Coordinates of C-alpha atoms and ligand atoms in Angstrom, one line a residue:
M1 CA 30.5 5.1 -27.5
Y2 CA 28.8 2.1 -26.0
R3 CA 25.7 2.3 -28.0
T4 CA 24.1 4.4 -30.8
H5 CA 20.6 3.1 -30.1
T6 CA 18.7 1.3 -27.4
C7 CA 17.4 -2.3 -27.9
G8 CA 13.8 -1.0 -28.3
E9 CA 14.5 1.6 -31.0
L10 CA 15.3 0.3 -34.4
R11 CA 12.6 0.2 -37.1
K12 CA 12.3 -0.7 -40.8
S13 CA 13.2 2.9 -41.6
D14 CA 16.7 2.3 -40.1
V15 CA 17.5 -0.5 -42.5
G16 CA 21.0 0.0 -44.0
Q17 CA 22.4 1.9 -41.0
T18 CA 25.4 0.6 -39.1
V19 CA 24.6 0.7 -35.4
T20 CA 26.1 -0.2 -32.1
L21 CA 23.9 -1.8 -29.4
A22 CA 24.7 -3.0 -25.9
G23 CA 22.6 -5.1 -23.5
W24 CA 22.0 -8.5 -22.0
V25 CA 21.7 -11.7 -23.9
D26 CA 18.0 -12.5 -23.3
S27 CA 18.1 -15.8 -25.3
Y28 CA 20.0 -17.4 -28.1
R29 CA 19.1 -20.0 -30.8
D30 CA 21.7 -21.8 -32.8
H31 CA 20.3 -22.5 -36.2
G32 CA 23.4 -24.3 -37.7
G33 CA 24.0 -21.6 -40.2
G34 CA 23.7 -18.7 -37.7
L35 CA 23.3 -17.8 -34.1
F36 CA 20.3 -15.6 -33.3
V37 CA 20.5 -13.6 -30.1
D38 CA 17.7 -11.5 -28.6
L39 CA 19.6 -8.6 -27.1
R40 CA 17.7 -6.9 -24.3
D41 CA 17.8 -3.6 -22.3
R42 CA 15.1 -1.8 -20.5
Y43 CA 13.7 -0.4 -23.7
G44 CA 13.1 -3.7 -25.5
K45 CA 14.7 -6.5 -27.4
T46 CA 16.4 -6.6 -30.8
Q47 CA 17.3 -9.7 -32.7
V48 CA 21.0 -9.8 -33.6
V49 CA 22.4 -12.4 -36.0
F50 CA 25.9 -14.0 -36.2
S51 CA 26.6 -15.8 -39.4
S52 CA 29.5 -16.6 -41.6
D53 CA 29.3 -12.9 -42.8
S54 CA 30.3 -11.9 -39.3
G55 CA 33.8 -13.3 -39.8
E56 CA 35.2 -16.5 -38.4
E57 CA 36.5 -15.0 -35.1
T58 CA 33.3 -13.2 -34.2
Q59 CA 31.2 -16.2 -35.1
K60 CA 33.4 -18.4 -32.9
L61 CA 33.1 -15.9 -30.0
S62 CA 29.4 -15.7 -30.4
R63 CA 29.1 -19.5 -29.8
S64 CA 30.4 -18.9 -26.2
L65 CA 27.5 -16.5 -25.4
R66 CA 25.1 -17.5 -22.6
N67 CA 22.0 -15.9 -21.2
E68 CA 22.5 -12.6 -19.3
D69 CA 26.0 -12.0 -20.6
V70 CA 26.5 -8.3 -21.2
I71 CA 27.7 -7.6 -24.7
Q72 CA 28.2 -4.9 -27.3
I73 CA 27.7 -5.5 -31.0
I74 CA 28.3 -3.4 -34.1
G75 CA 26.4 -4.3 -37.2
K76 CA 24.1 -3.4 -40.0
V77 CA 20.3 -3.1 -39.7
D78 CA 18.6 -5.6 -42.1
P79 CA 15.0 -6.2 -42.9
R80 CA 13.9 -9.6 -41.6
P81 CA 13.3 -12.1 -44.3
D82 CA 9.6 -12.6 -45.3
G83 CA 7.7 -14.7 -42.9
T84 CA 10.1 -14.1 -40.0
V85 CA 8.8 -10.7 -38.9
N86 CA 7.9 -10.8 -35.2
P87 CA 4.8 -8.6 -34.6
K88 CA 5.1 -8.9 -30.8
L89 CA 8.3 -6.9 -30.8
N90 CA 8.5 -3.2 -31.6
T91 CA 11.8 -4.0 -33.4
G92 CA 10.3 -7.1 -34.9
E93 CA 10.7 -6.0 -38.6
V94 CA 14.5 -5.8 -38.4
E95 CA 17.5 -7.7 -37.3
I96 CA 21.2 -6.7 -37.0
K97 CA 23.8 -8.5 -39.0
V98 CA 26.7 -8.5 -36.6
E99 CA 30.1 -7.4 -37.7
K100 CA 31.8 -7.1 -34.3
L101 CA 31.1 -8.6 -30.9
V102 CA 32.6 -7.4 -27.5
I103 CA 31.8 -9.3 -24.4
L104 CA 31.5 -6.7 -21.7
N105 CA 30.8 -9.0 -18.8
K106 CA 30.2 -12.8 -18.7
C107 CA 27.3 -14.0 -16.5
K108 CA 27.7 -17.0 -14.3
T109 CA 24.8 -19.4 -14.5
P110 CA 22.3 -17.3 -12.5
P111 CA 19.9 -18.8 -9.9
F112 CA 17.1 -17.7 -12.1
F113 CA 16.6 -16.0 -15.5
P114 CA 14.8 -12.7 -15.7
G115 CA 12.9 -14.0 -18.7
Q116 CA 11.8 -17.3 -17.3
Q117 CA 8.1 -18.1 -17.4
D118 CA 7.7 -19.5 -13.9
M119 CA 8.4 -16.9 -11.2
P120 CA 11.2 -17.9 -8.8
G121 CA 10.5 -17.9 -5.0
E122 CA 10.4 -14.4 -3.4
D123 CA 13.4 -15.0 -1.1
L124 CA 15.5 -15.8 -4.1
R125 CA 14.2 -12.8 -6.0
L126 CA 15.0 -10.5 -3.0
K127 CA 18.5 -12.0 -2.5
H128 CA 19.4 -11.5 -6.2
R129 CA 17.4 -8.3 -6.6
Y130 CA 19.6 -7.2 -9.6
L131 CA 18.3 -10.1 -11.5
D132 CA 14.8 -9.7 -10.3
L133 CA 14.7 -6.0 -11.2
R134 CA 15.7 -7.0 -14.8
R135 CA 12.3 -8.7 -15.2
Q136 CA 10.0 -6.8 -17.4
Q137 CA 7.2 -6.7 -14.9
M138 CA 9.5 -5.1 -12.3
Q139 CA 10.8 -2.6 -14.8
Q140 CA 7.3 -1.6 -15.7
T141 CA 6.5 -1.1 -12.0
M142 CA 9.6 1.0 -11.3
L143 CA 8.6 3.2 -14.3
L144 CA 5.1 3.5 -13.0
R145 CA 6.4 4.5 -9.7
S146 CA 8.7 7.1 -11.2
K147 CA 5.8 8.4 -13.3
I148 CA 3.5 8.7 -10.3
I149 CA 6.0 10.5 -8.2
K150 CA 6.8 12.9 -11.1
L151 CA 3.1 13.6 -11.6
M152 CA 2.7 14.3 -7.9
R153 CA 5.8 16.6 -7.8
D154 CA 4.6 18.5 -10.9
Y155 CA 1.1 18.9 -9.6
F156 CA 2.1 20.3 -6.2
E157 CA 4.6 22.6 -7.8
Q158 CA 1.9 24.0 -10.1
H159 CA -0.2 24.6 -6.9
E160 CA 2.6 26.7 -5.3
F161 CA 3.8 24.0 -2.8
I162 CA 7.4 24.2 -1.7
D163 CA 9.5 21.1 -1.4
V164 CA 11.2 21.2 2.0
E165 CA 13.4 18.3 3.4
T166 CA 13.0 17.4 7.0
P167 CA 15.5 15.6 9.2
I168 CA 15.9 11.8 9.3
L169 CA 17.8 12.0 12.5
G170 CA 15.3 13.6 14.8
R171 CA 13.1 13.2 17.8
S172 CA 10.4 10.6 18.2
T173 CA 7.1 11.7 16.7
P174 CA 4.1 9.7 17.7
E175 CA 2.2 8.1 14.8
G176 CA 1.5 5.3 17.2
A177 CA 4.1 2.9 16.1
R178 CA 7.5 1.8 17.6
D179 CA 10.4 4.0 16.7
Y180 CA 13.6 3.0 15.0
L181 CA 16.4 4.4 17.2
V182 CA 19.8 5.5 16.3
P183 CA 22.4 5.8 19.1
S184 CA 24.3 9.0 19.4
R185 CA 28.1 8.8 19.5
V186 CA 28.5 12.3 20.8
H187 CA 25.8 12.1 23.5
H188 CA 26.3 8.7 25.0
G189 CA 23.1 7.1 26.1
E190 CA 21.0 9.3 23.9
F191 CA 19.2 8.4 20.8
Y192 CA 17.7 9.9 17.7
A193 CA 14.5 8.4 16.4
L194 CA 13.9 7.9 12.7
P195 CA 10.8 9.8 11.7
Q196 CA 7.5 7.8 11.7
S197 CA 6.5 10.8 9.5
P198 CA 7.6 14.4 9.1
Q199 CA 4.4 15.4 11.1
L200 CA 5.8 17.8 13.5
Y201 CA 8.3 19.4 11.2
K202 CA 5.6 20.1 8.6
Q203 CA 3.4 21.7 11.3
I204 CA 6.4 23.8 12.4
L205 CA 6.9 24.9 8.8
M206 CA 3.3 26.2 8.7
M207 CA 4.0 28.2 11.9
A208 CA 7.2 29.4 10.1
G209 CA 5.0 30.9 7.3
Y210 CA 5.7 28.3 4.5
D211 CA 2.0 28.0 3.9
R212 CA 2.2 25.1 1.4
Y213 CA 4.7 22.3 2.0
V214 CA 5.3 19.1 0.1
Q215 CA 7.8 16.3 0.3
V216 CA 8.4 12.8 -0.9
A217 CA 9.3 11.6 2.5
R218 CA 10.7 8.3 3.8
C219 CA 9.0 7.1 7.0
F220 CA 10.1 4.4 9.4
R221 CA 7.9 2.4 11.7
D222 CA 9.2 -0.6 13.6
E223 CA 6.0 -2.7 13.6
D224 CA 5.3 -6.3 13.2
L225 CA 4.6 -6.3 9.5
R226 CA 1.3 -6.9 8.0
A227 CA 1.2 -8.1 4.4
D228 CA 0.9 -4.7 2.8
R229 CA 3.2 -2.7 5.1
Q230 CA 6.9 -2.0 5.0
P231 CA 9.1 -0.8 7.9
E232 CA 10.5 1.8 5.7
F233 CA 8.0 3.4 3.3
T234 CA 7.4 6.5 1.2
Q235 CA 4.8 9.1 1.6
L236 CA 3.7 12.1 -0.4
D237 CA 3.5 14.4 2.6
M238 CA 1.8 17.8 2.4
E239 CA 0.6 20.5 4.7
M240 CA -1.3 23.8 4.1
A241 CA -1.9 26.8 6.3
F242 CA -5.1 28.9 6.4
C243 CA -7.1 26.0 5.0
E244 CA -10.1 23.9 5.9
M245 CA -10.7 20.3 5.3
D246 CA -12.4 21.0 2.0
D247 CA -9.3 22.8 0.7
I248 CA -7.1 19.8 1.3
I249 CA -9.6 17.3 -0.1
G250 CA -10.0 19.6 -3.1
I251 CA -6.3 19.6 -3.8
I252 CA -6.1 15.8 -3.5
D253 CA -9.2 15.3 -5.7
G254 CA -7.3 17.2 -8.3
L255 CA -4.3 15.0 -7.9
V256 CA -6.3 11.8 -8.2
T257 CA -8.0 13.1 -11.3
K258 CA -4.6 13.9 -12.9
V259 CA -2.9 10.6 -12.0
A260 CA -5.9 8.5 -13.1
K261 CA -5.9 10.3 -16.4
E262 CA -2.2 10.2 -17.0
V263 CA -1.7 6.6 -15.9
H264 CA -4.8 4.9 -17.1
G265 CA -6.5 7.5 -19.4
V266 CA -9.5 7.4 -17.1
D267 CA -11.7 10.4 -16.5
V268 CA -12.4 10.7 -12.8
T269 CA -14.7 13.6 -12.1
G270 CA -14.4 15.3 -8.8
P271 CA -15.4 16.0 -6.2
L272 CA -14.8 12.4 -5.1
P273 CA -17.6 10.9 -3.0
Q274 CA -17.4 11.3 0.8
M275 CA -18.9 9.2 3.5
T276 CA -18.7 9.6 7.3
Y277 CA -16.8 7.0 9.4
D278 CA -20.0 6.0 11.1
E279 CA -21.7 5.4 7.8
A280 CA -18.8 3.4 6.5
M281 CA -18.9 1.1 9.6
E282 CA -22.7 0.7 9.3
R283 CA -22.7 0.0 5.6
F284 CA -19.4 -1.8 5.1
G285 CA -18.0 -2.7 8.5
H286 CA -14.7 -0.9 7.8
D287 CA -13.2 2.6 7.5
A288 CA -11.8 1.9 4.1
P289 CA -14.7 0.4 2.2
D290 CA -14.3 -1.2 -1.2
L291 CA -16.9 0.7 -3.2
R292 CA -16.3 -1.2 -6.4
F293 CA -19.3 -3.4 -5.6
G294 CA -22.5 -3.4 -3.5
M295 CA -23.4 -6.2 -1.1
E296 CA -23.7 -3.8 1.8
I297 CA -24.3 -4.8 5.3
T298 CA -27.9 -4.9 6.4
D299 CA -29.1 -4.6 10.0
A300 CA -31.7 -7.0 11.3
T301 CA -31.3 -6.4 15.1
D302 CA -35.0 -5.4 15.4
L303 CA -36.1 -8.6 13.7
A304 CA -33.7 -10.7 15.8
A305 CA -35.3 -9.2 18.9
E306 CA -38.7 -10.7 17.8
A307 CA -37.2 -14.2 17.3
E308 CA -37.6 -17.2 19.5
F309 CA -34.0 -18.1 18.5
R310 CA -32.1 -17.7 21.7
V311 CA -28.8 -16.7 20.1
F312 CA -30.2 -13.8 18.1
K313 CA -32.5 -12.6 20.8
A314 CA -29.9 -12.6 23.5
V315 CA -27.6 -10.5 21.3
A316 CA -30.4 -8.1 20.5
D317 CA -31.5 -7.8 24.1
A318 CA -28.0 -7.1 25.2
G319 CA -27.8 -4.1 22.9
N320 CA -25.5 -5.8 20.5
R321 CA -26.1 -6.2 16.8
V322 CA -27.4 -8.8 14.3
R323 CA -26.3 -7.9 10.9
G324 CA -25.5 -9.6 7.6
I325 CA -24.9 -9.5 3.9
C326 CA -26.8 -11.1 1.1
A327 CA -24.7 -12.7 -1.7
K328 CA -26.8 -12.6 -4.8
G329 CA -27.0 -16.0 -6.6
A330 CA -24.4 -17.5 -4.3
A331 CA -26.5 -20.2 -2.6
D332 CA -25.4 -23.1 -4.8
K333 CA -21.8 -21.9 -5.0
Y334 CA -21.3 -22.3 -1.3
S335 CA -21.6 -25.9 0.0
R336 CA -22.0 -26.7 3.7
R337 CA -18.2 -27.3 3.8
L338 CA -17.4 -23.9 2.4
I339 CA -19.8 -22.3 4.8
D340 CA -18.1 -24.1 7.6
D341 CA -14.8 -22.7 6.4
M342 CA -16.3 -19.2 6.6
T343 CA -17.6 -19.9 10.0
S344 CA -14.1 -20.8 11.2
M345 CA -12.8 -17.7 9.5
V346 CA -15.1 -15.3 11.4
Q347 CA -14.5 -17.2 14.7
D348 CA -10.7 -17.5 14.4
D349 CA -9.9 -14.3 12.8
F350 CA -12.5 -11.9 14.2
G351 CA -13.6 -13.5 17.4
A352 CA -17.2 -14.0 16.3
K353 CA -19.3 -16.6 18.1
G354 CA -20.6 -18.1 14.9
L355 CA -22.1 -17.5 11.5
A356 CA -25.8 -18.0 10.7
W357 CA -26.9 -18.5 7.2
F358 CA -30.0 -18.9 5.0
K359 CA -30.2 -20.1 1.5
V360 CA -33.2 -18.9 -0.5
E361 CA -34.7 -21.9 -2.3
A362 CA -36.3 -21.8 -5.7
D363 CA -39.8 -21.6 -4.1
G364 CA -38.7 -18.6 -2.0
T365 CA -38.4 -20.4 1.3
L366 CA -35.4 -20.0 3.6
N367 CA -33.3 -23.0 4.1
S368 CA -31.0 -23.1 7.1
P369 CA -30.3 -25.4 10.1
I370 CA -31.7 -22.6 12.3
A371 CA -34.8 -21.9 10.2
K372 CA -37.0 -24.1 12.5
N373 CA -36.5 -21.5 15.3
F374 CA -38.3 -18.8 13.3
T375 CA -41.9 -18.4 12.4
P376 CA -42.7 -18.3 8.7
E377 CA -43.7 -14.6 9.1
L378 CA -40.4 -13.7 10.7
L379 CA -38.5 -15.6 8.0
A380 CA -40.4 -13.6 5.4
K381 CA -39.4 -10.4 7.1
F382 CA -35.7 -11.4 7.1
K383 CA -35.9 -12.2 3.5
E384 CA -37.5 -8.9 2.7
R385 CA -35.0 -7.0 4.9
F386 CA -32.1 -8.5 3.0
A387 CA -33.9 -8.0 -0.4
A388 CA -33.2 -11.7 -0.9
E389 CA -34.4 -13.7 -3.9
A390 CA -34.3 -17.3 -5.0
G391 CA -30.7 -18.5 -5.2
D392 CA -29.3 -15.9 -2.7
L393 CA -27.2 -16.7 0.3
I394 CA -27.6 -14.6 3.5
L395 CA -24.8 -14.6 6.0
I396 CA -25.5 -13.2 9.5
V397 CA -23.3 -12.4 12.5
A398 CA -24.8 -11.7 15.8
D399 CA -22.3 -10.1 18.2
K400 CA -20.8 -6.8 19.5
F401 CA -20.9 -4.1 16.9
E402 CA -17.1 -4.3 16.3
V403 CA -17.2 -8.0 15.9
T404 CA -20.0 -7.8 13.3
C405 CA -18.0 -5.1 11.5
K406 CA -14.8 -7.1 11.3
S407 CA -16.5 -10.4 10.4
L408 CA -18.8 -8.9 7.7
Y409 CA -16.1 -6.8 6.3
G410 CA -14.0 -10.0 6.0
L411 CA -16.8 -12.0 4.4
R412 CA -17.7 -9.2 2.0
K413 CA -14.2 -8.9 0.9
K414 CA -13.8 -12.6 0.4
L415 CA -17.1 -13.1 -1.4
G416 CA -16.7 -10.0 -3.5
A417 CA -13.5 -11.4 -4.9
E418 CA -14.7 -15.0 -5.2
L419 CA -18.0 -14.0 -6.9
K420 CA -16.1 -11.6 -9.1
L421 CA -18.4 -8.7 -8.2
Y422 CA -16.0 -6.1 -9.6
D423 CA -13.7 -5.6 -12.6
P424 CA -10.2 -6.0 -11.2
K425 CA -9.1 -3.2 -13.5
A426 CA -11.7 -0.7 -12.3
M427 CA -10.6 1.9 -9.8
H428 CA -12.7 3.6 -7.2
F429 CA -11.7 6.7 -5.2
S430 CA -13.6 8.1 -2.2
W431 CA -13.2 9.8 1.1
V432 CA -14.1 8.7 4.6
V433 CA -14.4 11.7 6.9
E434 CA -15.4 12.5 10.5
F435 CA -13.3 9.8 12.3
P436 CA -13.6 9.5 16.0
M437 CA -10.9 11.5 17.8
F438 CA -10.1 8.6 20.1
D439 CA -10.1 4.9 20.5
Y440 CA -10.3 3.3 23.9
D441 CA -7.4 1.0 24.6
E442 CA -8.8 -1.7 26.9
E443 CA -5.4 -3.1 27.8
E444 CA -3.9 0.2 28.8
G445 CA -7.2 1.6 30.2
R446 CA -6.9 4.9 28.4
W447 CA -7.8 6.8 25.2
V448 CA -5.4 6.6 22.3
A449 CA -5.5 9.0 19.3
M450 CA -7.2 7.5 16.3
H451 CA -5.0 9.4 13.9
H452 CA -2.3 11.3 15.9
P453 CA -2.4 13.6 18.9
F454 CA -2.3 16.8 16.9
T455 CA -5.6 16.2 15.2
A456 CA -8.3 18.9 15.8
P457 CA -11.8 18.0 17.0
R458 CA -14.8 19.2 15.0
P459 CA -15.6 22.7 16.4
Q460 CA -19.1 21.5 17.3
D461 CA -17.6 18.6 19.4
I462 CA -15.1 20.6 21.5
E463 CA -17.3 20.3 24.6
L464 CA -17.3 16.5 24.2
L465 CA -13.6 16.5 25.0
D466 CA -14.6 17.1 28.6
S467 CA -17.9 15.3 28.7
D468 CA -17.7 12.3 26.4
P469 CA -14.4 12.0 24.5
G470 CA -15.5 8.7 22.8
K471 CA -18.2 10.6 21.0
C472 CA -15.9 13.4 19.8
R473 CA -15.4 13.5 16.1
A474 CA -12.2 14.7 14.4
L475 CA -11.5 16.9 11.4
A476 CA -9.9 13.8 9.9
Y477 CA -10.2 12.3 6.4
D478 CA -8.8 9.2 4.7
L479 CA -8.5 8.7 0.9
V480 CA -9.7 5.2 0.0
I481 CA -8.8 3.5 -3.3
N482 CA -10.4 0.2 -4.0
G483 CA -10.9 -0.6 -0.4
S484 CA -7.4 0.4 0.7
E485 CA -6.4 3.4 2.8
A486 CA -4.3 5.4 0.2
G487 CA -3.9 8.4 2.4
G488 CA -4.9 10.1 5.6
G489 CA -4.7 13.5 7.2
T490 CA -6.3 15.9 9.5
I491 CA -6.8 19.6 10.4
R492 CA -4.5 20.2 13.3
I493 CA -4.9 21.8 16.6
H494 CA -3.4 25.3 16.4
D495 CA -3.8 26.5 20.0
N496 CA -1.8 25.5 23.0
A497 CA -4.8 25.0 25.3
T498 CA -6.6 22.5 23.2
Q499 CA -3.3 20.7 22.4
Q500 CA -2.6 20.4 26.1
K501 CA -6.1 19.1 26.8
V502 CA -5.7 16.4 24.1
F503 CA -2.3 15.4 25.5
G504 CA -4.0 15.1 28.9
L505 CA -6.8 12.9 27.6
L506 CA -4.2 10.7 26.1
G507 CA -2.7 10.1 29.5
M508 CA 0.2 12.5 29.2
T509 CA 1.0 14.6 32.3
E510 CA 1.9 18.2 31.7
E511 CA 5.5 17.4 32.4
D512 CA 5.5 14.5 29.9
A513 CA 4.0 16.7 27.2
K514 CA 6.5 19.4 27.9
E515 CA 9.4 17.0 27.8
R516 CA 8.3 15.4 24.6
F517 CA 6.6 18.2 22.7
G518 CA 7.7 21.3 24.5
F519 CA 8.9 22.8 21.2
L520 CA 5.5 22.4 19.6
L521 CA 3.6 23.8 22.6
D522 CA 6.0 26.7 22.5
A523 CA 5.6 27.3 18.8
L524 CA 1.8 27.2 19.3
Q525 CA 2.2 30.3 21.4
Y526 CA 4.3 32.3 18.9
G527 CA 1.9 32.8 16.0
A528 CA 0.5 29.5 14.8
P529 CA -1.9 29.7 11.8
P530 CA -4.7 27.3 11.3
H531 CA -3.3 24.4 9.3
G532 CA -3.8 20.9 8.2
G533 CA -2.5 18.3 5.8
I534 CA -2.4 14.8 4.5
A535 CA 0.1 12.0 3.6
L536 CA -0.4 9.6 0.7
G537 CA 1.2 6.2 0.7
I538 CA 3.2 6.2 -2.4
D539 CA 4.1 2.5 -2.3
R540 CA 0.4 1.7 -2.0
W541 CA -0.5 4.1 -4.8
V542 CA 1.9 2.2 -7.1
M543 CA 0.4 -1.1 -6.0
L544 CA -3.1 0.0 -6.7
F545 CA -2.5 1.8 -9.9
G546 CA -0.3 -1.1 -11.1
Y547 CA -3.0 -3.6 -10.2
L548 CA -0.5 -5.4 -8.0
D549 CA -1.0 -7.2 -4.7
N550 CA 2.4 -7.3 -3.2
I551 CA 3.8 -4.0 -1.8
R552 CA 7.4 -5.4 -2.0
D553 CA 7.0 -5.5 -5.8
C554 CA 6.5 -1.7 -5.8
I555 CA 9.7 -0.9 -4.0
A556 CA 13.2 -1.4 -5.6
F557 CA 14.8 -2.7 -2.5
P558 CA 12.2 -3.8 0.0
K559 CA 12.4 -5.6 3.3
T560 CA 11.0 -9.0 4.1
Q561 CA 8.2 -9.7 6.5
R562 CA 10.9 -9.9 9.1
A563 CA 12.3 -6.5 8.2
A564 CA 15.4 -7.9 6.6
D565 CA 17.1 -6.9 3.4
L566 CA 18.1 -10.3 1.9
M567 CA 20.5 -8.8 -0.6
T568 CA 22.7 -6.7 1.7
E569 CA 21.9 -8.9 4.7
A570 CA 20.8 -5.9 6.8
P571 CA 20.4 -5.8 9.7
S572 CA 23.8 -7.2 10.7
A573 CA 26.1 -7.4 13.7
V574 CA 28.6 -4.5 13.9
D575 CA 32.2 -4.3 15.1
R576 CA 32.9 -4.2 18.8
K577 CA 34.8 -1.0 18.2
Q578 CA 31.7 0.7 16.8
L579 CA 29.7 -0.4 19.8
E580 CA 32.4 0.9 22.2
E581 CA 32.3 4.3 20.5
L582 CA 28.6 4.4 21.1
A583 CA 29.0 3.1 24.7
I584 CA 26.6 0.3 23.9
K585 CA 26.8 -3.2 25.2
V586 CA 24.6 -5.9 23.5
L587 CA 22.9 -8.2 26.0
R588 CA 22.3 -11.8 25.3
L589 CA 18.6 -12.6 24.9
D590 CA 18.4 -14.3 28.3
E591 CA 19.8 -11.2 30.0
V592 CA 17.0 -9.1 28.6
K593 CA 14.4 -8.3 31.3
K594 CA 11.0 -9.4 30.0
Ligands
LIG1 N1 1.6 12.2 9.5 C1 0.3 11.6 9.1 C2 0.6 10.1 8.8 O1 1.7 9.7 8.5 C3 -0.4 12.2 8.0 C4 -0.9 13.5 8.3 O2 -1.7 13.6 9.3 O3 -0.7 14.4 7.5 O4 -0.3 9.3 8.8

């Protein structure tokens, strides 16, 4: 038997027992008379002591121990002498007097120690992930992840959902990203696509009568990675038949309540608040607003239209918008230089033409380089509109609606964090609903699906599919946690005609649609129930519930920003023979047609 107890288990009540422990040498201290080792496993640490009582041979062997060696010891549980109890350790009242030591595996000097205070660089951590995963923080995160997934599985099982696995080697399903392709050896020149999500399979399951489906599903999207995305990620994917939007939202509200309670002991009472997409864009400039704090966007386009100030007036006259936020008490926290930095941020990152600002002085007047362009009456109106008081800082962007949204969202996010407007441990859950069906892609000159092409329009908007697709709203809903999209889903189209029409609007000819989604269009004609679903981003849930900010810390073996696995060095070149079997020839970069 390698061990009778774990390294986190022994207490004062075990004193006198002979035990066997196994684990890693976390640290060692040679005190002349004896060697003290902290032995570690994922359950904790136990102090083990080698002294002359251990016998000469064992004591000698113990002197060769180094950090991260894997050892097994047999010894007697002793109370720690008075004054040496360590209240920080669960096992801090006892120590083991070692009688026998077995070195199971020596550790070379590692590139970093799991217990070291200063965190090693991320590339090093990813390359030696086995060392990194030994760190306490990583182990806690992996436990949290396992707990959240179990809570989800249990919850859906209680609600009669059936876990069905769907293929990894399949056909391209459009979530709007680039596919990862897998060449077929049997069908030369043909490819499988790794699933961007199980979307179409889960819809087919509804048509097959499985009524409530759930899966912890791996999804693959070959995108240039943003900070909080991974090419390979995990979703809690679900679908229900004979349901409306409220049924799905209700199920997820229940899940959120359960996870919040079990993970943080917090009571979240449903139903979670909902806001329409339009309202979210008006009030927060984003479809995943952070509702942990206020500082909402205020519109002042009507006031700008009255101004002599050319910049504002021109924007208002052109039908664009003048909007801003008021940061309470922030006037003296933001110097001219810091405001210049914010100006560069909105210009460089969001394409704004500029950033106007006003500081409210102690006497209530508005101070700004542009103040001279406004009458005192108009300045007073601005102040009132923003509910600004002495010491406040007003930031205004005058531009196209989308540019004001992006800029003010960015500024609100930055200022919210810098001014500490929320408790970093607080969690806020809400829904954004009624998304537009389509976005217009200027470059391609066509509509693209805002969620995916299987999303149903609101029944009252069906006519708009013909007359004004841009105005058509979808039966779509996103779950938002602390300003992050934590899940998204829709009610699906369940009739062939509407589905064909939407494909058409997305620029697909009938033949294209048939070629790519013939099976779906067929199934829609063989008894398709009304259905809908949602997918929750598990990696992101772990990040949010763990108060972490790096998605890679929530995944045991993640990819870098450049989609590489530094430990196994994937992707890698393959043998010529493998390529020949696949009838694939790799071109040099300069042979690739641009
Ligand atoms: N398949 C969708 C996604 O991955 C989720 C859904 O509509 O259920 O975003």
